[in-house]
Every structure is written in structure tokens, then in C-alpha cells.
Short mmCIF file of C-alpha atoms in Angstrom, two decimals:
data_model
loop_
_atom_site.label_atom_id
_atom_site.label_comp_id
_atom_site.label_asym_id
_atom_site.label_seq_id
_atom_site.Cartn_x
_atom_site.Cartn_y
_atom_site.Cartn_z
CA UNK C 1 -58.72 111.74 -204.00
CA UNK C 2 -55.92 112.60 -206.85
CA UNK C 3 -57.68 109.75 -209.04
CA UNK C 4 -61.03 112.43 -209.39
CA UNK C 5 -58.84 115.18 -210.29
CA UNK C 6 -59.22 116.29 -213.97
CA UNK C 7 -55.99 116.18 -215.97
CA UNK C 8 -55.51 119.92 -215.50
CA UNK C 9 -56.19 119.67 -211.75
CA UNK C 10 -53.30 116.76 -211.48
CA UNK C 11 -50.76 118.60 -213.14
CA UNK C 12 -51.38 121.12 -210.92
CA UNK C 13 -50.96 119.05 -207.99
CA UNK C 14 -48.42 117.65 -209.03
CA UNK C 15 -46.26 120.65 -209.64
CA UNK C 16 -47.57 121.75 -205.89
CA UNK C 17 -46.07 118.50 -204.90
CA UNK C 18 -43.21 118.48 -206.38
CA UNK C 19 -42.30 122.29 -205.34
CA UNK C 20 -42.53 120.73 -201.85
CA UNK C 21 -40.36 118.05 -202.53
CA UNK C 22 -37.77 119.80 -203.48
CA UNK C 23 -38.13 122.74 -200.34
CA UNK C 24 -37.80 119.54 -198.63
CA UNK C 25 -35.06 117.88 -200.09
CA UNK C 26 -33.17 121.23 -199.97
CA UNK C 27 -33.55 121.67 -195.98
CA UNK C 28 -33.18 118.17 -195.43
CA UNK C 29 -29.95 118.52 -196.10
CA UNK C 30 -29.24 122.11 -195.24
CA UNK C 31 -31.05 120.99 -192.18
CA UNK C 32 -29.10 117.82 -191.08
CA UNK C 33 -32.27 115.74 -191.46
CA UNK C 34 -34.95 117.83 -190.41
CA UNK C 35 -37.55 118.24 -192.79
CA UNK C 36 -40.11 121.03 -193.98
CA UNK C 37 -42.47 119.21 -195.81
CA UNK C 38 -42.42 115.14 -194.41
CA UNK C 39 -43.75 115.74 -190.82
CA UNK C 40 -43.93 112.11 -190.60
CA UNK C 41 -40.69 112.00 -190.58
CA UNK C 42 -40.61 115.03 -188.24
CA UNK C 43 -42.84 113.37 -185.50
CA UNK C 44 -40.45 110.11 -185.53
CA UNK C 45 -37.14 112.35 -185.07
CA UNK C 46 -39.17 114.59 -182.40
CA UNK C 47 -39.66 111.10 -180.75
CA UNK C 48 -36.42 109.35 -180.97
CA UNK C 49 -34.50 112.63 -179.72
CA UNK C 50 -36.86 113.49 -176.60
CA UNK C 51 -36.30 109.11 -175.71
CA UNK C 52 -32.29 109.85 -176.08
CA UNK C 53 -32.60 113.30 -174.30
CA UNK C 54 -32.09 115.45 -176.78
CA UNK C 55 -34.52 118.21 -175.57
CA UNK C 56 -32.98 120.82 -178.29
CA UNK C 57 -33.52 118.43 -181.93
CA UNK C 58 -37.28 117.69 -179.89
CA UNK C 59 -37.60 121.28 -179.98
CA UNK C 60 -36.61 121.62 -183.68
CA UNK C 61 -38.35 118.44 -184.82
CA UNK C 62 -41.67 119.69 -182.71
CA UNK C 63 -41.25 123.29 -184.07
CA UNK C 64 -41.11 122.38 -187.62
CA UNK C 65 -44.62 120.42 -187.24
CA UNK C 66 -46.13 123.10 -185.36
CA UNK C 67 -44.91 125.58 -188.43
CA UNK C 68 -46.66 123.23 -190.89
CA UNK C 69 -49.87 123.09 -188.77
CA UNK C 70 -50.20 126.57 -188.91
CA UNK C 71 -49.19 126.59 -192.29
CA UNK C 72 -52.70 124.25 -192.58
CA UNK C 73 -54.61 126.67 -190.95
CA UNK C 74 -53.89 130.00 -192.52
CA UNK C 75 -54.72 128.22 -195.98
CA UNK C 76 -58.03 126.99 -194.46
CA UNK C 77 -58.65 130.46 -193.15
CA UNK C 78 -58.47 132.08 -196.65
CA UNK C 79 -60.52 129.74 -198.22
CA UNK C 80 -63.31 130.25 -196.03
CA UNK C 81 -62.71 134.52 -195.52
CA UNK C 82 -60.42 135.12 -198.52
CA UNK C 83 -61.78 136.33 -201.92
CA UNK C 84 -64.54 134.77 -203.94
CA UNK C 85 -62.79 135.24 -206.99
CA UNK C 86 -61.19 132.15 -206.28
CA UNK C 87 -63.94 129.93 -205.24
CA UNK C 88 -66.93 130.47 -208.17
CA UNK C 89 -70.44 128.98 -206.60
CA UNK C 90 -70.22 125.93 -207.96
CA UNK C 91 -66.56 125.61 -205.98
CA UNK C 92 -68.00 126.02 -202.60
CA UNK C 93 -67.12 124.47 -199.31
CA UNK C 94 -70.86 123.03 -199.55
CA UNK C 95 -70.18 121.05 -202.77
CA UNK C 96 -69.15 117.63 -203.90
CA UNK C 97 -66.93 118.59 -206.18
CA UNK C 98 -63.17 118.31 -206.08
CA UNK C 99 -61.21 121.91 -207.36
CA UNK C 100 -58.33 124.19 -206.77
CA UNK C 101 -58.92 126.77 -204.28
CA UNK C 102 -56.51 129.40 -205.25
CA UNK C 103 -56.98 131.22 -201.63
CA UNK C 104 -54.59 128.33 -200.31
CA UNK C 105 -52.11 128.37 -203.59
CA UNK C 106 -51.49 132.12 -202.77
CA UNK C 107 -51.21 132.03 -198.74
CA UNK C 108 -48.27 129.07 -199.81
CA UNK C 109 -46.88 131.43 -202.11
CA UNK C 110 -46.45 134.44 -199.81
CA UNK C 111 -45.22 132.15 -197.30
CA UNK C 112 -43.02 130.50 -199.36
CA UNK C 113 -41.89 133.92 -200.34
CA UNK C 114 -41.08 135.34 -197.08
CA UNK C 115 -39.03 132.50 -196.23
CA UNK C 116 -36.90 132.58 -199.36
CA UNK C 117 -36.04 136.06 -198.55
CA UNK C 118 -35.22 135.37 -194.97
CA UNK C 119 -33.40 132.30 -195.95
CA UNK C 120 -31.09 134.30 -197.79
CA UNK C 121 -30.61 137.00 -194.50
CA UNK C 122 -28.39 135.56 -191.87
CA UNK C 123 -29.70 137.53 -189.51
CA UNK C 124 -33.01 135.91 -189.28
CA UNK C 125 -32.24 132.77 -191.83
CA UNK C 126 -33.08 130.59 -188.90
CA UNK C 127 -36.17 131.48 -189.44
CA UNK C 128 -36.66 130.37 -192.99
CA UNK C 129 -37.42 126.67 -192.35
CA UNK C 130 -40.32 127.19 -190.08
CA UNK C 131 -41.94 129.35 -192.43
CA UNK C 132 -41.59 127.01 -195.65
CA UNK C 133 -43.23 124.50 -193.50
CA UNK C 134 -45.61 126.38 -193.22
CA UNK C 135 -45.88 127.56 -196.76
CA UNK C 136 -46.25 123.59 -197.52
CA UNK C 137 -48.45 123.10 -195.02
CA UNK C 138 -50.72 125.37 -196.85
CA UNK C 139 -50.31 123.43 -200.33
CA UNK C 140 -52.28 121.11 -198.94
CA UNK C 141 -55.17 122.95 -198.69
CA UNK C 142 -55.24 123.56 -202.22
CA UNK C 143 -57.65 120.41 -203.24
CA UNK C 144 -60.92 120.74 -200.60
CA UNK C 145 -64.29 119.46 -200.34
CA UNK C 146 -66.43 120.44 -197.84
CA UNK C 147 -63.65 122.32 -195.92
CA UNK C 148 -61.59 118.80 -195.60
CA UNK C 149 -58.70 118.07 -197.76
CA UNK C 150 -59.27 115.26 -200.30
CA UNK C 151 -55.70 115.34 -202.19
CA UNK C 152 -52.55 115.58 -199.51
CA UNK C 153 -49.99 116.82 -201.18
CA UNK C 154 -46.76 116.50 -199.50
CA UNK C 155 -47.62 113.37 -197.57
CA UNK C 156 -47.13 110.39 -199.33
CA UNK C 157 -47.54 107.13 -197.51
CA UNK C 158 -51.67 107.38 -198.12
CA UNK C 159 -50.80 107.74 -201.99
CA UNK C 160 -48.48 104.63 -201.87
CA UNK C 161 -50.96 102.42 -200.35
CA UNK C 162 -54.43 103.67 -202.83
CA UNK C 163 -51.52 103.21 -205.77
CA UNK C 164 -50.48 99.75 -204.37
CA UNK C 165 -54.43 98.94 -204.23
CA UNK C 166 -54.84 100.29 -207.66
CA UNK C 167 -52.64 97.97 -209.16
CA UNK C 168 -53.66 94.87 -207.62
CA UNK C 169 -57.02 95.75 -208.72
CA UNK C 170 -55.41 96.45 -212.07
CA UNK C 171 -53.95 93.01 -212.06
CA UNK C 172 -56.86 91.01 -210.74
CA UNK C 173 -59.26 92.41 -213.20
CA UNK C 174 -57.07 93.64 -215.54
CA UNK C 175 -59.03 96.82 -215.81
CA UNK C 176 -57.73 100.37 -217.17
CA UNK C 177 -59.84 101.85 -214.99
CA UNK C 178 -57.37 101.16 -211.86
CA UNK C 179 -54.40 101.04 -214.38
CA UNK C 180 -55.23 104.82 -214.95
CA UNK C 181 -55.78 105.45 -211.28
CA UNK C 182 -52.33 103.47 -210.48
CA UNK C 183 -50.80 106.19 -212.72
CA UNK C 184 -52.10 109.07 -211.58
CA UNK C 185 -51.10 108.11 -207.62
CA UNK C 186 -47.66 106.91 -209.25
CA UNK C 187 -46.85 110.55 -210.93
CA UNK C 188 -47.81 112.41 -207.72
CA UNK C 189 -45.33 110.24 -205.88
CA UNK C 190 -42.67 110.29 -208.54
CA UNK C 191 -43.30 114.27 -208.22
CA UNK C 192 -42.55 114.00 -204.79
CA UNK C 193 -39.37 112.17 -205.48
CA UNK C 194 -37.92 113.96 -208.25
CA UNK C 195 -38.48 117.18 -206.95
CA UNK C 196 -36.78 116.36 -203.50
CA UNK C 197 -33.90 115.12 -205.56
CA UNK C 198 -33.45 118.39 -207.51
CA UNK C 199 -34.06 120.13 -204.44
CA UNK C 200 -30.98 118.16 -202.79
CA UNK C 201 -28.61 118.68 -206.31
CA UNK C 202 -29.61 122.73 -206.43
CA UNK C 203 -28.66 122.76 -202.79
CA UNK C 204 -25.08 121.27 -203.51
CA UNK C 205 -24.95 123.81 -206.38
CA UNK C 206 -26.35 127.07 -205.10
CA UNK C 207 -26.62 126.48 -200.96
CA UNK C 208 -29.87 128.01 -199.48
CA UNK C 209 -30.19 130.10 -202.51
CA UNK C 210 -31.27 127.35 -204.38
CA UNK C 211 -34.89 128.30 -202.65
CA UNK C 212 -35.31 131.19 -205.14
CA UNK C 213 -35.73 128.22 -207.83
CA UNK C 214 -38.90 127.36 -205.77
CA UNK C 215 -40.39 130.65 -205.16
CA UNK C 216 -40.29 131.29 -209.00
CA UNK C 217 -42.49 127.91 -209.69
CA UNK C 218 -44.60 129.30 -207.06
CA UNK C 219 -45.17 132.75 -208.70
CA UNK C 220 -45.82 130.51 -211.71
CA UNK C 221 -48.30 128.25 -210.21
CA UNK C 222 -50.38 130.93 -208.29
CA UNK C 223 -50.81 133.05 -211.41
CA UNK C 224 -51.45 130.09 -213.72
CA UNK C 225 -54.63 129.01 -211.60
CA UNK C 226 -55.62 132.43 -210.93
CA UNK C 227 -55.54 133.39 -214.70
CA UNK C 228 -57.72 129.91 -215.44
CA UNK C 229 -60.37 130.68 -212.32
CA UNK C 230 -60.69 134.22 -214.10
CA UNK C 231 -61.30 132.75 -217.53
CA UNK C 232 -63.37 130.77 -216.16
CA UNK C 233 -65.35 132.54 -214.51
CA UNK C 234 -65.70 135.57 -217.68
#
């Protein structure tokens, strides 16, 4: 969970999160409500459209979700096939231990890649939101333990209830402990937040283009954690 996450590791997920906040603040509204990151939010539209009959926004909703699912499973795939650079023994699937698998961070990165270029081709642009749903459905592989994901990333509503617990423990024992814990759940959820609200502002400004913004914190992400797994492991 994001409170065992050294302060390095939570900035990191936080600017993960935040990335895919604003991806999904951008096609949210380039989108008319559809969302590449929130599938939550996907799976009630998919619902409420198929009830009214409307078998094409199912198809969209249903599509996006699927996207994101595969998204989850090509990051999975490279952790467990992709290079060991990235995953230094003591960063197994086999141990306890909570750390960034880079595998994942680059898989979101290409993917996040490919759809900012065809976002920006309008002959396959359609294209582009199914494949940044994927891309952030592979940030959340990034934080693994035992091949299961301990730190969701763009999914929210399990952070809001562990940083609602945290501060009524805070409270009732008044302890710093889950004051520091309430924090850390509070900045991944304000990354969340701000970042889909930048995401909707740079889409008013730019229009799809805006997803060039998020490509470049990508790059910078990827080769951040790549240059400290290296150092660390020299």
C-alpha cells in the first residue's frame, strides 16, 4: 500500500498518477465523458447505456475497459519476461518488498507514446484513446509484490477510504503515525485531481495535442527510475 512506499517511491507514484489524471481529464472531455484512466466510471456508463439501448456508447464504454485490461497485462508480462535490469534480486516477484518495476513504467511509456502520435493523425486518431487506456492500465503495474499490485494508481476510491481510516485513527489516537499515512493517501489523490484538471485546461488550450505534455513526463519518468535502478544496482 502507498503508506510503505519510501519517499522516493511516492513521488514517483504520484507523478504516475497524476500523468493519468490528466490523460484522463483530457479525453474526458475530448471524449464526451468517456474516460481512459477511471474504468469505474467506464463500467457505470457501459451499464447505464446498454439499460437505455445505447448499444454504440456500451461498445465505447466496454472497449475502453477492455483497452485498460490489456494495458494490465502487457505490464505484467514484462515484469515477469522483460529485462532484469529492472528488477535487481532483492526486487523479485518472490519478495516482500514493495518497489518500482521499471518493465511496467516503460510498456506505459511506449504505449502512451503510440497513442500521442496517433492522437495527433486523423486518420487513425480514433484509435488514440484505447491505447492510452491501455498505457494507464499499465501504470498500475508499476508498484508489485508477488506479481499482485499493492499501490493502484489511477483508481482512487480504495485510497479515499484507507485515507478516511487514517485519519480517524489519527484523531482517535492522535498518532503521527496515521497522520503521516493520511498524507501520503491524501497527495496521491490530490495528484489524481490536479493532474485531471490540467489535463482538462491544456485540452481547452491545445485540443488533443495537449497529450504531447504527457508523453514528455513519461519520457521523464521512465528514464528517471531507470537511471536510479542502474545506480543502484553499480
Amino acid at each position: 500500500m502507498a503508506a510503505s512506499l519510501s519517499t522516493r517511491q511516492h513521488l514517483l507514484a504520484a507523478g504516475l498518477t497524476a500523468n493519468a489524471g490528466f490523460v484522463d481529464g483530457l479525453f474526458f472531455i475530448h471524449l464526451g465523458g468517456y474516460f481512459v484512466s477511471f474504468m469505474s466510471g467506464n463500467s457505470t456508463r457501459a451499464a447505464a447505456e446498454l439499460a437505455q439501448g445505447n448499444y454504440q456508447a456500451w461498445v465505447a464504454a466496454s472497449s475502453l475497459i477492455v483497452a485498460f485490461i490489456v494495458g494490465v497485462m502487457l505490464s505484467s508480462f514484462a515484469i515477469r519476461f522483460g529485462p532484469k535490469r529492472f528488477h535487481p534480486p532483492a526486487e523479485s516477484l518472490l519478495t516482500e518488498r514493495v518497489t518500482p518495476h521499471g518493465s511496467a513504467v516503460w510498456v506505459a511509456y511506449i504505449l502512451m507514446l503510440v497513442g500521442g502520435i496517433t492522437a495527433v493523425i486523423p486518420t487513425v486518431d480514433t484509435v488514440a484513446p484505447f491505447i492510452v487506456a491501455a498505457a494507464t492500465g499499465a501504470i498500475n503495474g508499476t508498484f508489485t509484490r508477488r506479481g499482485e499490485v499493492t499501490v493502484g494508481l489511477t483508481y482512487m476510491t480504495g485510497t479515499l477510504v484507507k485515507m478516511g481510516q487514517a485519519l480517524a485513527s489519527a484523531m482517535a489516537l492522535r498518532s503521527p503515525v496515521y497522520l503521516s499515512r493520511f498524507l501520503r493517501y491524501l497527495l496521491l489523490w490530490a495528484a489524481i485531481a490536479i493532474g485531471s484538471l490540467i489535463g482538462g485546461f491544456s485540452y481547452l488550450e491545445f485540443g488533443i495535442a495537449a497529450i504531447w505534455l504527457s508523453v514528455v513526463a513519461m519520457t521523464v519518468l521512465s528514464v528517471a527510475l531507470t537511471w536510479r535502478v542502474r545506480r543502484r544496482n553499480a
